[in-house]
């Protein structure tokens, strides 16, 4: 998923990234942030805050199925969901003024993601002045039975 600061946030919003992140934080409603991200809307992504943790949700949605025989989620949807989760995590906890840019993203698919709700949580493992590393875990019914895990590096402002 490649994007720049101008295409990440929906142009019709006419808000800058800093304002959107600030408002979402003030409202404690990070769905407000996701409403401005066309890809997040397309896959149906949501987010809930529990204390200092964000848990991202990808609801079961027919359009996200890649293998109708199982049925299982498309691997690209899982990867996109996890990458978007990491970006939002960085934006919220680092109060970024720009959208973090992906340097690299590595995913390990551990088992099929079936046609049911999926969840992700992120951990910022290293934060420098310009680069942040994030680990992302994705599961469905049990956090201990991951469907995928990923590592990502981002350029931040």
PDB file of C-alpha atoms in Angstrom:
ATOM      1  CA  UNK A   1       0.000   0.000   0.000  1.00  0.00           C
ATOM      2  CA  UNK A   2       1.679   3.158  -1.165  1.00  0.00           C
ATOM      3  CA  UNK A   3       0.402   6.583  -0.300  1.00  0.00           C
ATOM      4  CA  UNK A   4       1.569  10.090   0.323  1.00  0.00           C
ATOM      5  CA  UNK A   5       0.336  12.630   2.837  1.00  0.00           C
ATOM      6  CA  UNK A   6      -2.221  13.987   0.393  1.00  0.00           C
ATOM      7  CA  UNK A   7      -3.911  10.728  -0.616  1.00  0.00           C
ATOM      8  CA  UNK A   8      -3.950   9.053   2.787  1.00  0.00           C
ATOM      9  CA  UNK A   9      -6.504  11.470   4.182  1.00  0.00           C
ATOM     10  CA  UNK A  10      -9.702  11.946   2.186  1.00  0.00           C
ATOM     11  CA  UNK A  11      -9.449  15.258   0.274  1.00  0.00           C
ATOM     12  CA  UNK A  12     -13.075  16.136   0.971  1.00  0.00           C
ATOM     13  CA  UNK A  13     -12.254  16.415   4.687  1.00  0.00           C
ATOM     14  CA  UNK A  14     -10.179  19.593   4.176  1.00  0.00           C
ATOM     15  CA  UNK A  15      -8.481  18.945   7.532  1.00  0.00           C
ATOM     16  CA  UNK A  16      -4.799  18.502   8.134  1.00  0.00           C
ATOM     17  CA  UNK A  17      -3.388  15.369   9.750  1.00  0.00           C
ATOM     18  CA  UNK A  18      -2.435  17.134  12.971  1.00  0.00           C
ATOM     19  CA  UNK A  19      -5.999  18.468  13.427  1.00  0.00           C
ATOM     20  CA  UNK A  20      -7.568  15.072  12.732  1.00  0.00           C
ATOM     21  CA  UNK A  21      -5.283  13.273  15.197  1.00  0.00           C
ATOM     22  CA  UNK A  22      -5.814  15.980  17.823  1.00  0.00           C
ATOM     23  CA  UNK A  23      -9.601  15.843  17.479  1.00  0.00           C
ATOM     24  CA  UNK A  24      -9.647  12.028  17.607  1.00  0.00           C
ATOM     25  CA  UNK A  25      -7.516  12.128  20.765  1.00  0.00           C
ATOM     26  CA  UNK A  26      -9.686  14.795  22.410  1.00  0.00           C
ATOM     27  CA  UNK A  27     -12.859  12.845  21.608  1.00  0.00           C
ATOM     28  CA  UNK A  28     -11.167   9.549  22.517  1.00  0.00           C
ATOM     29  CA  UNK A  29     -12.767   8.358  19.265  1.00  0.00           C
ATOM     30  CA  UNK A  30     -10.186   7.038  16.847  1.00  0.00           C
ATOM     31  CA  UNK A  31     -12.915   6.022  14.448  1.00  0.00           C
ATOM     32  CA  UNK A  32     -12.919   9.763  13.642  1.00  0.00           C
ATOM     33  CA  UNK A  33      -9.385   9.344  12.296  1.00  0.00           C
ATOM     34  CA  UNK A  34     -10.298   6.220  10.291  1.00  0.00           C
ATOM     35  CA  UNK A  35     -13.281   8.039   8.726  1.00  0.00           C
ATOM     36  CA  UNK A  36     -10.750  10.127   6.788  1.00  0.00           C
ATOM     37  CA  UNK A  37      -8.880   7.113   5.391  1.00  0.00           C
ATOM     38  CA  UNK A  38     -10.536   5.715   2.237  1.00  0.00           C
ATOM     39  CA  UNK A  39      -8.855   2.279   2.500  1.00  0.00           C
ATOM     40  CA  UNK A  40      -9.900   1.866   6.142  1.00  0.00           C
ATOM     41  CA  UNK A  41     -13.497   2.652   5.149  1.00  0.00           C
ATOM     42  CA  UNK A  42     -13.301   0.257   2.204  1.00  0.00           C
ATOM     43  CA  UNK A  43     -12.299  -2.749   4.345  1.00  0.00           C
ATOM     44  CA  UNK A  44     -14.587  -1.703   7.223  1.00  0.00           C
ATOM     45  CA  UNK A  45     -11.806  -1.146   9.757  1.00  0.00           C
ATOM     46  CA  UNK A  46     -12.563   0.089  13.272  1.00  0.00           C
ATOM     47  CA  UNK A  47     -10.631   0.814  16.476  1.00  0.00           C
ATOM     48  CA  UNK A  48     -11.323   0.841  20.204  1.00  0.00           C
ATOM     49  CA  UNK A  49      -9.177   2.257  22.971  1.00  0.00           C
ATOM     50  CA  UNK A  50      -8.661   0.338  26.204  1.00  0.00           C
ATOM     51  CA  UNK A  51      -6.554   2.499  28.535  1.00  0.00           C
ATOM     52  CA  UNK A  52      -3.281   3.082  26.726  1.00  0.00           C
ATOM     53  CA  UNK A  53      -3.922   0.363  24.153  1.00  0.00           C
ATOM     54  CA  UNK A  54      -5.638   0.481  20.800  1.00  0.00           C
ATOM     55  CA  UNK A  55      -7.280  -2.676  19.450  1.00  0.00           C
ATOM     56  CA  UNK A  56      -8.099  -2.567  15.763  1.00  0.00           C
ATOM     57  CA  UNK A  57     -11.019  -4.516  14.306  1.00  0.00           C
ATOM     58  CA  UNK A  58     -11.596  -5.857  10.823  1.00  0.00           C
ATOM     59  CA  UNK A  59     -15.217  -7.046  10.772  1.00  0.00           C
ATOM     60  CA  UNK A  60     -16.268 -10.064   8.737  1.00  0.00           C
ATOM     61  CA  UNK A  61     -17.161  -8.642   5.322  1.00  0.00           C
ATOM     62  CA  UNK A  62     -17.856 -10.542   2.097  1.00  0.00           C
ATOM     63  CA  UNK A  63     -15.770  -8.101   0.021  1.00  0.00           C
ATOM     64  CA  UNK A  64     -12.646  -9.017   2.043  1.00  0.00           C
ATOM     65  CA  UNK A  65     -12.766 -12.723   1.144  1.00  0.00           C
ATOM     66  CA  UNK A  66      -9.941 -14.042  -1.030  1.00  0.00           C
ATOM     67  CA  UNK A  67     -10.765 -17.767  -0.927  1.00  0.00           C
ATOM     68  CA  UNK A  68     -14.526 -18.385  -1.131  1.00  0.00           C
ATOM     69  CA  UNK A  69     -14.072 -22.152  -0.674  1.00  0.00           C
ATOM     70  CA  UNK A  70     -12.885 -21.926   2.969  1.00  0.00           C
ATOM     71  CA  UNK A  71     -14.044 -18.977   3.108  1.00  0.00           C
ATOM     72  CA  UNK A  72     -10.888 -17.059   4.099  1.00  0.00           C
ATOM     73  CA  UNK A  73      -9.772 -13.446   4.074  1.00  0.00           C
ATOM     74  CA  UNK A  74      -7.562 -12.219   1.250  1.00  0.00           C
ATOM     75  CA  UNK A  75      -3.933 -12.029   2.400  1.00  0.00           C
ATOM     76  CA  UNK A  76      -3.620  -8.509   1.009  1.00  0.00           C
ATOM     77  CA  UNK A  77      -6.568  -7.366   3.113  1.00  0.00           C
ATOM     78  CA  UNK A  78      -4.933  -8.826   6.232  1.00  0.00           C
ATOM     79  CA  UNK A  79      -1.621  -7.112   5.385  1.00  0.00           C
ATOM     80  CA  UNK A  80      -3.327  -3.801   4.577  1.00  0.00           C
ATOM     81  CA  UNK A  81      -5.306  -3.961   7.818  1.00  0.00           C
ATOM     82  CA  UNK A  82      -2.142  -4.617   9.822  1.00  0.00           C
ATOM     83  CA  UNK A  83      -0.157  -1.871   8.072  1.00  0.00           C
ATOM     84  CA  UNK A  84      -2.980   0.629   8.549  1.00  0.00           C
ATOM     85  CA  UNK A  85      -3.191  -0.354  12.237  1.00  0.00           C
ATOM     86  CA  UNK A  86       0.513   0.415  12.691  1.00  0.00           C
ATOM     87  CA  UNK A  87       0.187   3.777  10.937  1.00  0.00           C
ATOM     88  CA  UNK A  88      -2.758   4.822  13.116  1.00  0.00           C
ATOM     89  CA  UNK A  89      -0.943   3.603  16.251  1.00  0.00           C
ATOM     90  CA  UNK A  90       2.032   5.833  15.399  1.00  0.00           C
ATOM     91  CA  UNK A  91      -0.161   8.807  14.519  1.00  0.00           C
ATOM     92  CA  UNK A  92      -2.042   8.602  17.823  1.00  0.00           C
ATOM     93  CA  UNK A  93       0.770   7.867  20.257  1.00  0.00           C
ATOM     94  CA  UNK A  94       3.358  10.077  18.614  1.00  0.00           C
ATOM     95  CA  UNK A  95       0.887  12.862  17.702  1.00  0.00           C
ATOM     96  CA  UNK A  96       2.378  13.050  14.217  1.00  0.00           C
ATOM     97  CA  UNK A  97       1.798  16.043  11.993  1.00  0.00           C
ATOM     98  CA  UNK A  98       2.204  13.909   8.861  1.00  0.00           C
ATOM     99  CA  UNK A  99       1.290  10.376   7.901  1.00  0.00           C
ATOM    100  CA  UNK A 100       4.195   7.996   8.681  1.00  0.00           C
ATOM    101  CA  UNK A 101       5.788   6.593   5.512  1.00  0.00           C
ATOM    102  CA  UNK A 102       6.386   2.863   5.209  1.00  0.00           C
ATOM    103  CA  UNK A 103      10.065   1.961   4.783  1.00  0.00           C
ATOM    104  CA  UNK A 104       9.478  -1.779   4.855  1.00  0.00           C
ATOM    105  CA  UNK A 105       6.790  -4.211   5.930  1.00  0.00           C
ATOM    106  CA  UNK A 106       7.324  -7.915   6.558  1.00  0.00           C
ATOM    107  CA  UNK A 107       4.434 -10.255   7.328  1.00  0.00           C
ATOM    108  CA  UNK A 108       4.267 -13.881   8.394  1.00  0.00           C
ATOM    109  CA  UNK A 109       0.960 -15.625   7.723  1.00  0.00           C
ATOM    110  CA  UNK A 110       0.538 -18.241  10.435  1.00  0.00           C
ATOM    111  CA  UNK A 111      -2.903 -19.710   9.672  1.00  0.00           C
ATOM    112  CA  UNK A 112      -5.958 -18.963   7.555  1.00  0.00           C
ATOM    113  CA  UNK A 113      -7.976 -15.920   8.508  1.00  0.00           C
ATOM    114  CA  UNK A 114     -11.535 -17.175   8.264  1.00  0.00           C
ATOM    115  CA  UNK A 115     -14.643 -15.149   7.442  1.00  0.00           C
ATOM    116  CA  UNK A 116     -15.113 -13.700  10.928  1.00  0.00           C
ATOM    117  CA  UNK A 117     -14.016 -10.644  12.860  1.00  0.00           C
ATOM    118  CA  UNK A 118     -10.262 -10.134  13.058  1.00  0.00           C
ATOM    119  CA  UNK A 119      -8.305  -7.989  15.496  1.00  0.00           C
ATOM    120  CA  UNK A 120      -4.858  -6.411  15.614  1.00  0.00           C
ATOM    121  CA  UNK A 121      -2.708  -4.713  18.169  1.00  0.00           C
ATOM    122  CA  UNK A 122       0.561  -2.907  17.675  1.00  0.00           C
ATOM    123  CA  UNK A 123       3.608  -2.297  19.774  1.00  0.00           C
ATOM    124  CA  UNK A 124       6.074   0.479  18.981  1.00  0.00           C
ATOM    125  CA  UNK A 125       9.331  -1.402  19.572  1.00  0.00           C
ATOM    126  CA  UNK A 126      11.801   1.347  18.758  1.00  0.00           C
ATOM    127  CA  UNK A 127      11.324   5.011  18.289  1.00  0.00           C
ATOM    128  CA  UNK A 128      14.033   7.287  17.025  1.00  0.00           C
ATOM    129  CA  UNK A 129      13.833  10.847  15.834  1.00  0.00           C
ATOM    130  CA  UNK A 130      13.137   9.805  12.237  1.00  0.00           C
ATOM    131  CA  UNK A 131      12.374   6.076  12.264  1.00  0.00           C
ATOM    132  CA  UNK A 132       9.934   3.960  14.248  1.00  0.00           C
ATOM    133  CA  UNK A 133       9.685   0.164  14.353  1.00  0.00           C
ATOM    134  CA  UNK A 134       6.316  -1.436  15.025  1.00  0.00           C
ATOM    135  CA  UNK A 135       5.346  -5.051  15.631  1.00  0.00           C
ATOM    136  CA  UNK A 136       1.776  -6.047  14.799  1.00  0.00           C
ATOM    137  CA  UNK A 137      -0.168  -9.145  15.857  1.00  0.00           C
ATOM    138  CA  UNK A 138      -3.448 -10.217  14.258  1.00  0.00           C
ATOM    139  CA  UNK A 139      -5.893 -12.814  15.619  1.00  0.00           C
ATOM    140  CA  UNK A 140      -9.529 -13.837  15.397  1.00  0.00           C
ATOM    141  CA  UNK A 141     -11.012 -15.744  18.341  1.00  0.00           C
ATOM    142  CA  UNK A 142      -8.011 -15.953  20.671  1.00  0.00           C
ATOM    143  CA  UNK A 143      -5.008 -13.628  21.039  1.00  0.00           C
ATOM    144  CA  UNK A 144      -2.798 -16.666  21.563  1.00  0.00           C
ATOM    145  CA  UNK A 145      -3.732 -18.108  18.156  1.00  0.00           C
ATOM    146  CA  UNK A 146      -2.382 -15.488  15.780  1.00  0.00           C
ATOM    147  CA  UNK A 147      -3.336 -15.593  12.118  1.00  0.00           C
ATOM    148  CA  UNK A 148      -0.453 -13.258  11.204  1.00  0.00           C
ATOM    149  CA  UNK A 149       2.385 -11.277  12.693  1.00  0.00           C
ATOM    150  CA  UNK A 150       4.270  -8.420  11.063  1.00  0.00           C
ATOM    151  CA  UNK A 151       7.134  -6.002  11.539  1.00  0.00           C
ATOM    152  CA  UNK A 152       7.188  -2.571   9.991  1.00  0.00           C
ATOM    153  CA  UNK A 153       9.576   0.364   9.825  1.00  0.00           C
ATOM    154  CA  UNK A 154       8.303   3.888   9.227  1.00  0.00           C
ATOM    155  CA  UNK A 155       9.783   7.302   8.539  1.00  0.00           C
ATOM    156  CA  UNK A 156       8.177   9.820  10.843  1.00  0.00           C
ATOM    157  CA  UNK A 157       8.297  13.611  10.824  1.00  0.00           C
TER     158      UNK A 157
END
